[in-house]
Short mmCIF file of C-alpha atoms in Angstrom, two decimals:
data_model
loop_
_atom_site.label_atom_id
_atom_site.label_comp_id
_atom_site.label_asym_id
_atom_site.label_seq_id
_atom_site.Cartn_x
_atom_site.Cartn_y
_atom_site.Cartn_z
CA UNK A 255 93.52 74.93 91.14
CA UNK A 256 95.52 75.69 87.94
CA UNK A 257 96.10 79.07 86.42
CA UNK A 258 93.30 80.29 84.14
CA UNK A 259 94.06 82.69 81.24
CA UNK A 260 92.19 83.94 78.26
CA UNK A 261 92.44 82.17 75.09
CA UNK A 262 95.14 83.37 72.54
CA UNK A 263 94.46 86.53 70.55
CA UNK A 264 94.41 84.50 67.49
CA UNK A 265 91.11 82.90 68.37
CA UNK A 266 89.57 85.89 70.18
CA UNK A 267 86.54 87.53 68.18
CA UNK A 268 86.83 91.19 67.44
CA UNK A 269 83.72 92.13 69.19
CA UNK A 270 80.76 90.79 71.17
CA UNK A 271 76.97 91.71 71.34
CA UNK A 272 74.13 89.99 72.95
CA UNK A 273 71.45 88.83 70.63
CA UNK A 274 68.29 90.96 70.88
CA UNK A 275 66.45 88.20 72.97
CA UNK A 276 69.45 88.13 75.25
CA UNK A 277 70.05 91.79 75.53
CA UNK A 278 66.41 92.06 76.59
CA UNK A 279 67.04 89.36 79.24
CA UNK A 280 70.23 91.00 80.27
CA UNK A 281 68.45 94.44 80.91
CA UNK A 282 65.74 92.69 82.90
CA UNK A 283 68.45 90.80 85.05
CA UNK A 284 70.24 94.05 85.95
CA UNK A 285 66.88 95.45 86.85
CA UNK A 286 66.48 92.93 89.56
CA UNK A 287 69.25 94.43 91.78
CA UNK A 288 68.94 97.44 93.75
CA UNK A 289 70.29 101.02 92.50
CA UNK A 290 74.04 101.05 92.96
CA UNK A 291 74.27 97.09 93.19
CA UNK A 292 73.88 96.38 89.61
CA UNK A 293 77.42 94.59 89.39
CA UNK A 294 75.90 91.74 91.16
CA UNK A 295 74.63 90.59 87.83
CA UNK A 296 78.00 89.92 86.66
CA UNK A 297 77.82 86.11 86.91
CA UNK A 298 74.56 85.66 85.21
CA UNK A 299 75.53 87.92 82.30
CA UNK A 300 78.76 85.91 81.83
CA UNK A 301 76.92 82.81 81.89
CA UNK A 302 74.36 84.04 79.42
CA UNK A 303 77.32 85.27 77.15
CA UNK A 304 78.94 81.76 77.32
CA UNK A 305 75.73 80.09 76.52
CA UNK A 306 75.37 82.27 73.47
CA UNK A 307 78.81 81.85 72.01
CA UNK A 308 79.95 78.65 73.72
CA UNK A 309 82.74 80.21 75.76
CA UNK A 310 83.82 83.41 77.46
CA UNK A 311 85.44 85.66 75.16
CA UNK A 312 87.70 88.71 76.01
CA UNK A 313 85.27 90.85 74.12
CA UNK A 314 82.25 89.47 76.08
CA UNK A 315 84.19 90.32 79.32
CA UNK A 316 84.69 93.88 78.23
CA UNK A 317 81.04 94.21 77.05
CA UNK A 318 79.70 92.93 80.47
CA UNK A 319 82.17 95.44 82.24
CA UNK A 320 80.73 98.34 80.28
CA UNK A 321 77.08 97.23 80.89
CA UNK A 322 77.68 96.95 84.52
CA UNK A 323 80.08 100.00 84.98
CA UNK A 324 82.89 97.86 86.26
CA UNK A 325 86.55 97.92 85.43
CA UNK A 326 87.56 95.45 83.07
CA UNK A 327 89.94 93.64 85.42
CA UNK A 328 87.04 93.00 87.96
CA UNK A 329 84.89 91.06 85.54
CA UNK A 330 88.19 89.25 84.32
CA UNK A 331 88.81 88.16 88.07
CA UNK A 332 85.19 86.73 88.13
CA UNK A 333 85.66 85.01 84.74
CA UNK A 334 89.15 83.36 85.63
CA UNK A 335 87.93 82.21 89.26
CA UNK A 336 85.00 80.19 88.29
CA UNK A 337 85.50 76.83 86.29
CA UNK A 338 82.09 77.01 85.01
CA UNK A 339 83.41 79.74 82.68
CA UNK A 340 85.27 78.31 79.75
CA UNK A 341 87.93 80.87 78.64
CA UNK A 342 88.79 79.06 75.20
CA UNK A 343 86.54 77.42 72.53
CA UNK A 344 85.19 74.04 73.77
CA UNK A 345 83.32 71.17 71.88
CA UNK A 346 80.26 72.46 70.08
CA UNK A 347 78.18 69.50 71.12
CA UNK A 348 79.77 68.40 74.44
CA UNK A 349 82.31 69.66 77.07
CA UNK A 350 82.91 66.91 79.74
CA UNK A 351 83.91 68.09 83.03
CA UNK A 352 85.12 64.92 85.03
CA UNK A 353 85.10 65.43 88.89
CA UNK A 354 88.49 64.49 90.21
CA UNK A 355 88.14 65.26 93.88
CA UNK A 356 88.84 62.50 96.47
CA UNK A 357 85.34 60.65 96.57
CA UNK A 358 85.15 60.50 92.90
CA UNK A 359 88.70 59.26 92.55
CA UNK A 360 88.15 56.46 95.11
CA UNK A 361 85.14 55.35 92.95
CA UNK A 362 86.78 55.38 89.45
CA UNK A 363 87.39 59.01 88.15
CA UNK A 364 90.69 58.01 86.75
CA UNK A 365 88.99 55.37 84.37
CA UNK A 366 86.67 58.07 83.18
CA UNK A 367 89.52 60.41 82.44
CA UNK A 368 91.21 57.65 80.38
CA UNK A 369 87.92 57.33 78.37
CA UNK A 370 88.01 61.12 77.57
CA UNK A 371 91.67 60.93 76.47
CA UNK A 372 90.71 57.93 74.12
CA UNK A 373 87.59 59.23 72.95
CA UNK A 374 88.12 62.99 72.75
CA UNK A 375 91.77 63.97 73.08
CA UNK A 376 94.75 63.22 74.95
CA UNK A 377 95.08 66.66 76.51
CA UNK A 378 92.31 68.51 78.44
CA UNK A 379 90.76 71.68 76.79
CA UNK A 380 91.66 70.38 73.39
CA UNK A 381 88.99 69.65 70.85
CA UNK A 382 88.53 66.47 68.82
CA UNK A 383 89.24 66.58 65.25
CA UNK A 384 85.87 67.79 64.39
CA UNK A 385 85.72 70.32 67.09
CA UNK A 386 82.52 68.86 68.55
CA UNK A 387 83.97 67.47 71.82
CA UNK A 388 86.34 68.51 74.67
CA UNK A 389 87.11 67.67 78.24
CA UNK A 390 88.64 68.58 81.48
CA UNK A 391 89.29 67.51 85.07
CA UNK A 392 87.47 69.77 87.65
CA UNK A 393 87.08 70.19 91.54
CA UNK A 394 84.07 68.91 93.47
CA UNK A 395 80.82 69.29 91.53
CA UNK A 396 78.65 68.19 94.61
CA UNK A 397 77.52 64.82 93.75
CA UNK A 398 79.88 62.93 96.08
CA UNK A 399 77.38 60.18 97.28
CA UNK A 400 76.94 59.43 93.52
CA UNK A 401 80.60 59.19 92.52
CA UNK A 402 82.11 59.01 90.02
CA UNK A 403 80.46 61.67 87.92
CA UNK A 404 80.69 64.06 85.02
CA UNK A 405 79.11 67.30 84.21
CA UNK A 406 78.26 68.19 80.49
CA UNK A 407 76.97 71.81 80.19
CA UNK A 408 74.17 72.17 82.80
CA UNK A 409 73.44 68.40 83.41
CA UNK A 410 75.32 65.93 85.71
CA UNK A 411 75.77 62.24 85.11
CA UNK A 412 76.38 60.21 88.09
CA UNK A 413 77.20 56.59 89.13
CA UNK A 414 79.18 56.17 85.87
CA UNK A 415 81.21 53.20 84.53
CA UNK A 416 83.58 53.84 81.78
CA UNK A 417 81.30 51.90 79.29
CA UNK A 418 78.35 54.25 80.24
CA UNK A 419 80.46 57.39 79.72
CA UNK A 420 81.74 56.15 76.27
CA UNK A 421 78.10 55.51 75.55
CA UNK A 422 77.04 59.06 76.78
CA UNK A 423 80.00 60.52 74.66
CA UNK A 424 79.05 58.62 71.44
CA UNK A 425 75.43 59.96 71.80
CA UNK A 426 76.58 63.64 72.22
CA UNK A 427 78.94 63.23 69.31
CA UNK A 428 76.00 62.01 67.27
CA UNK A 429 73.70 65.08 68.17
CA UNK A 430 71.68 62.91 70.34
CA UNK A 431 72.71 64.59 73.69
CA UNK A 432 69.31 65.90 74.61
CA UNK A 433 68.06 62.29 74.69
CA UNK A 434 70.51 61.22 77.53
CA UNK A 435 68.98 60.90 80.97
CA UNK A 436 70.79 63.14 83.47
CA UNK A 437 71.41 62.19 87.12
CA UNK A 438 72.30 58.65 88.41
CA UNK A 439 72.95 56.11 85.62
CA UNK A 440 71.85 53.15 87.97
CA UNK A 441 68.74 52.20 89.71
CA UNK A 442 68.81 54.94 92.36
CA UNK A 443 66.56 57.90 93.19
CA UNK A 444 68.53 61.05 93.26
CA UNK A 445 70.91 60.45 96.25
CA UNK A 446 69.08 57.91 98.06
CA UNK A 447 70.92 54.59 99.25
CA UNK A 448 71.51 51.90 96.72
CA UNK A 449 68.95 49.16 97.33
CA UNK A 450 66.46 51.45 99.00
CA UNK A 451 66.02 53.22 102.26
CA UNK A 452 67.76 52.06 105.29
CA UNK A 453 66.35 54.57 107.76
CA UNK A 454 63.06 56.46 108.42
CA UNK A 455 61.23 53.72 106.84
CA UNK A 456 58.28 53.58 109.21
CA UNK A 457 55.18 55.91 108.80
CA UNK A 458 55.01 59.00 110.91
CA UNK A 459 53.36 58.82 114.26
CA UNK A 460 49.89 60.38 114.65
CA UNK A 461 50.23 63.92 115.54
CA UNK A 462 49.84 64.98 119.12
CA UNK A 463 46.74 66.58 120.14
CA UNK A 464 47.12 70.53 120.33
CA UNK A 465 47.63 71.59 124.18
CA UNK A 466 44.53 73.46 125.75
CA UNK A 467 44.75 77.23 125.38
CA UNK A 468 46.46 78.81 128.22
CA UNK A 469 44.33 80.08 130.76
CA UNK A 470 44.07 83.87 131.28
CA UNK A 471 46.52 85.16 133.96
CA UNK A 472 44.79 85.61 137.44
CA UNK A 473 44.42 89.20 138.55
CA UNK A 474 46.83 88.94 141.28
CA UNK A 475 49.46 87.60 138.82
CA UNK A 476 48.74 90.29 136.30
CA UNK A 477 49.08 93.03 138.97
CA UNK A 478 52.64 91.71 139.73
CA UNK A 479 53.79 91.74 136.19
CA UNK A 480 56.30 94.48 135.64
CA UNK A 481 55.02 97.36 133.68
CA UNK A 482 55.94 97.90 129.95
CA UNK A 483 59.40 99.49 129.26
CA UNK A 484 57.62 102.19 127.20
CA UNK A 485 56.24 103.81 130.06
CA UNK A 486 59.27 104.21 132.10
CA UNK A 487 61.89 107.21 132.27
CA UNK A 488 64.92 106.73 130.21
CA UNK A 489 68.22 105.81 132.08
CA UNK A 490 71.31 107.77 131.66
CA UNK A 491 72.94 105.04 129.67
CA UNK A 492 69.99 105.17 127.16
CA UNK A 493 70.35 108.96 126.87
CA UNK A 494 74.03 108.63 125.83
CA UNK A 495 74.13 105.39 124.02
CA UNK A 496 73.18 105.86 120.23
CA UNK A 497 72.25 102.26 120.00
CA UNK A 498 69.36 102.92 122.45
CA UNK A 499 68.15 106.02 120.90
CA UNK A 500 65.08 106.38 118.58
CA UNK A 501 66.00 106.51 114.55
CA UNK A 502 64.80 110.11 114.53
CA UNK A 503 67.03 111.07 117.40
CA UNK A 504 70.01 109.42 115.88
CA UNK A 505 69.38 110.85 112.42
CA UNK A 506 69.13 114.45 113.91
CA UNK A 507 72.47 113.94 115.97
CA UNK A 508 74.19 112.55 112.81
CA UNK A 509 73.22 115.73 110.86
CA UNK A 510 74.38 117.97 113.63
CA UNK A 511 77.58 116.24 113.77
CA UNK A 512 78.01 116.50 109.96
CA UNK A 513 77.22 120.20 110.32
CA UNK A 514 80.07 120.72 112.79
CA UNK A 515 82.35 119.26 110.39
CA UNK A 516 81.20 121.45 107.48
CA UNK A 517 79.56 118.67 105.68
CA UNK A 518 76.08 118.64 104.09
CA UNK A 519 74.44 115.25 103.19
CA UNK A 520 71.42 114.48 101.06
CA UNK A 521 68.94 111.93 102.16
CA UNK A 522 69.94 108.53 102.55
CA UNK A 523 73.66 109.71 103.67
CA UNK A 524 75.04 110.66 100.27
CA UNK A 525 77.17 113.76 100.26
CA UNK A 526 75.18 116.82 99.09
CA UNK A 527 76.29 118.44 95.73
CA UNK A 528 76.21 121.72 97.77
CA UNK A 529 78.76 120.51 100.20
CA UNK A 530 81.82 122.81 100.49
CA UNK A 531 84.20 119.75 100.04
CA UNK A 532 82.87 118.78 96.54
CA UNK A 533 85.73 119.24 94.06
CA UNK A 534 85.53 122.12 91.61
CA UNK A 535 84.29 121.10 88.24
CA UNK A 536 85.19 122.61 84.84
CA UNK A 537 83.37 122.92 81.52
CA UNK A 538 83.74 119.87 79.30
CA UNK A 539 86.99 120.32 77.34
CA UNK A 540 86.97 119.40 73.46
CA UNK A 541 89.17 116.32 74.32
CA UNK A 542 88.62 114.95 77.95
CA UNK A 543 91.14 112.77 79.50
CA UNK A 544 90.40 108.90 79.22
CA UNK A 545 89.54 108.66 83.12
CA UNK A 546 89.10 104.89 82.57
CA UNK A 547 92.93 104.52 82.52
CA UNK A 548 92.74 105.09 86.24
CA UNK A 549 92.41 101.78 87.93
CA UNK A 550 89.00 101.50 89.62
CA UNK A 551 87.22 103.76 87.00
CA UNK A 552 84.97 102.06 84.70
CA UNK A 553 82.60 103.59 81.97
CA UNK A 554 79.85 104.16 84.46
CA UNK A 555 81.97 105.76 87.07
CA UNK A 556 83.59 107.92 84.35
CA UNK A 557 80.06 109.19 83.37
CA UNK A 558 79.31 110.15 86.97
CA UNK A 559 82.58 112.01 87.27
CA UNK A 560 81.84 113.76 84.11
CA UNK A 561 78.50 114.81 85.62
CA UNK A 562 80.36 116.36 88.38
CA UNK A 563 82.78 118.40 86.04
CA UNK A 564 85.75 115.99 86.39
CA UNK A 565 87.25 115.47 82.91
CA UNK A 566 91.04 115.49 83.35
CA UNK A 567 93.84 113.83 85.11
CA UNK A 568 95.06 117.08 86.57
CA UNK A 569 91.80 117.54 88.37
CA UNK A 570 91.91 114.16 90.07
CA UNK A 571 95.67 114.67 90.85
CA UNK A 572 94.88 117.91 92.71
CA UNK A 573 92.09 116.51 94.95
CA UNK A 574 92.78 117.15 98.75
CA UNK A 575 91.91 114.79 101.48
CA UNK A 576 88.36 116.15 102.17
CA UNK A 577 87.60 116.28 98.37
CA UNK A 578 88.65 112.55 98.02
CA UNK A 579 86.42 111.61 100.95
CA UNK A 580 83.59 113.70 99.40
CA UNK A 581 83.99 111.85 95.99
CA UNK A 582 84.47 108.46 97.75
CA UNK A 583 81.23 109.05 99.77
CA UNK A 584 79.26 110.28 96.87
CA UNK A 585 80.36 107.19 94.83
CA UNK A 586 79.83 104.87 97.89
CA UNK A 587 83.25 103.54 97.46
CA UNK A 588 84.06 102.82 100.96
CA UNK A 589 87.59 103.97 100.85
CA UNK A 590 88.28 102.57 97.47
CA UNK A 591 89.79 105.80 96.17
CA UNK A 592 92.60 105.87 98.73
CA UNK A 593 93.12 102.00 98.32
CA UNK A 594 93.59 102.30 94.62
CA UNK A 595 95.53 105.58 94.98
CA UNK A 596 93.63 107.61 92.21
CA UNK A 597 95.64 110.63 92.95
CA UNK A 598 99.12 109.00 92.34
CA UNK A 599 97.83 107.28 89.21
CA UNK A 600 96.33 110.60 87.96
CA UNK A 601 99.44 112.45 88.65
CA UNK A 602 101.50 109.93 86.57
CA UNK A 603 99.01 110.15 83.70
CA UNK A 604 98.86 113.86 83.85
CA UNK A 605 102.59 114.09 83.70
CA UNK A 606 103.50 111.75 81.01
CA UNK A 607 100.47 109.72 79.89
CA UNK A 608 100.79 105.71 79.69
CA UNK A 609 104.61 105.86 79.42
CA UNK A 610 104.91 107.58 82.79
CA UNK A 611 102.31 105.37 84.42
CA UNK A 612 104.57 102.49 83.29
CA UNK A 613 107.59 104.07 84.74
CA UNK A 614 105.83 104.72 88.15
CA UNK A 615 103.81 101.47 88.45
CA UNK A 616 105.79 98.97 86.31
CA UNK A 617 102.54 98.09 84.42
CA UNK A 618 100.24 99.40 81.90
CA UNK A 619 97.25 101.53 83.04
CA UNK A 620 93.99 99.55 83.78
#
C-alpha cells in the first residue's frame, strides 16, 4: 500500500464546520456509543465530512478530533489508513477507484486503468481539466466473482469491459451519474453464476415431521439423577478460586484488597476523588499551560484534567507512580500515561517549552 499524506497546504481550507444538518447527525451518531467510547464514531464522522466537502481536509480531521476528545494524530492515523478517505481534492462528479488486485487484474483491470488514463488523466489522483473527474487504483473491493470492477463514490460497477467503463465515465461527466445502474453490467443477478444456477436447483424436500415429545422420566430414573449443584456444599477449590465465587463476594474482596493498598474506588471501578493517591490540584492560573502539547492529551482529556485542578506542565512532571496510576485509572487509559511518558514530556515542556521538547524528542510536540 502506498504512503498516504495530507494534501499540500496551498489547497487546504482555513477551517471546517459541519452544516447544521450534518452537525445534528454527528451529535446523534456520537450518542449511539457508550460513555467513554465516543471515539468509536471517528470513521462515520470522517466519512460524513468527506461527503460534505468532497474530500477529507486537515481542518476536518482537527474538528473531528476536537469533537471526540482525541489527539489529532489518532484521527490522522485513521484517515491515512483507509483508502475510502480522499486526502486531496477529487473529481466533483466522479472519482473512479479501479480494483487492481489479482482477480480483477486477471480479468482485465489493466484495460480499465488505460481507459481512466485516456479519459481522465495520465496520473492517478489528478483531476481532468474541468476538475470533474479523477481516478486511482486501489486494493480489493470485495467483488472478485464479478471482476473486473470499479467503485465510484459508494456504488460498485462490475463485470466491466473497457467500452462500458468509457460510457459510464461519459455519463458521470455529463452529470447523469445518478442514472447509471450499479452492480453487474451483464445479465447476472448479483454474484450468481453467469448463465444461471448450477447447484441447489431442486426444490427443498418436505420438512420432516416433528419428533414426539419426550416422555417424562420414570420415577426410578428421576431418583437416580444427581441433585442440583445449588444444594451442595462448596469445595475448597471453589472457596479459594475467585472465578467460582459469587459476584457479590468477588466485589467485596476486591474492595478489601483496594483498602489494604490504601485505595478507594467509586462504583464501577473508577478511582474515587477522595483517594489519597489523587494528585493535588491548584486554582486555575490566569494563563494555564496548553496541556494538549503532551502527546495523548486531546481537548476532552485536557478538560478533565482541568476539572481535577491540573493546569500546568510542572504538576504533571511531578506526578509520582501512585499518582500516575490514579490518573490512568480515572481516565481508563489502561497504562497509556506510562506508554506515552507524560512525565518526561511535561518535564521538557516545563523546562523550555517547544524548543526543549524538540531537543529531547527530536520532533515538535503533538
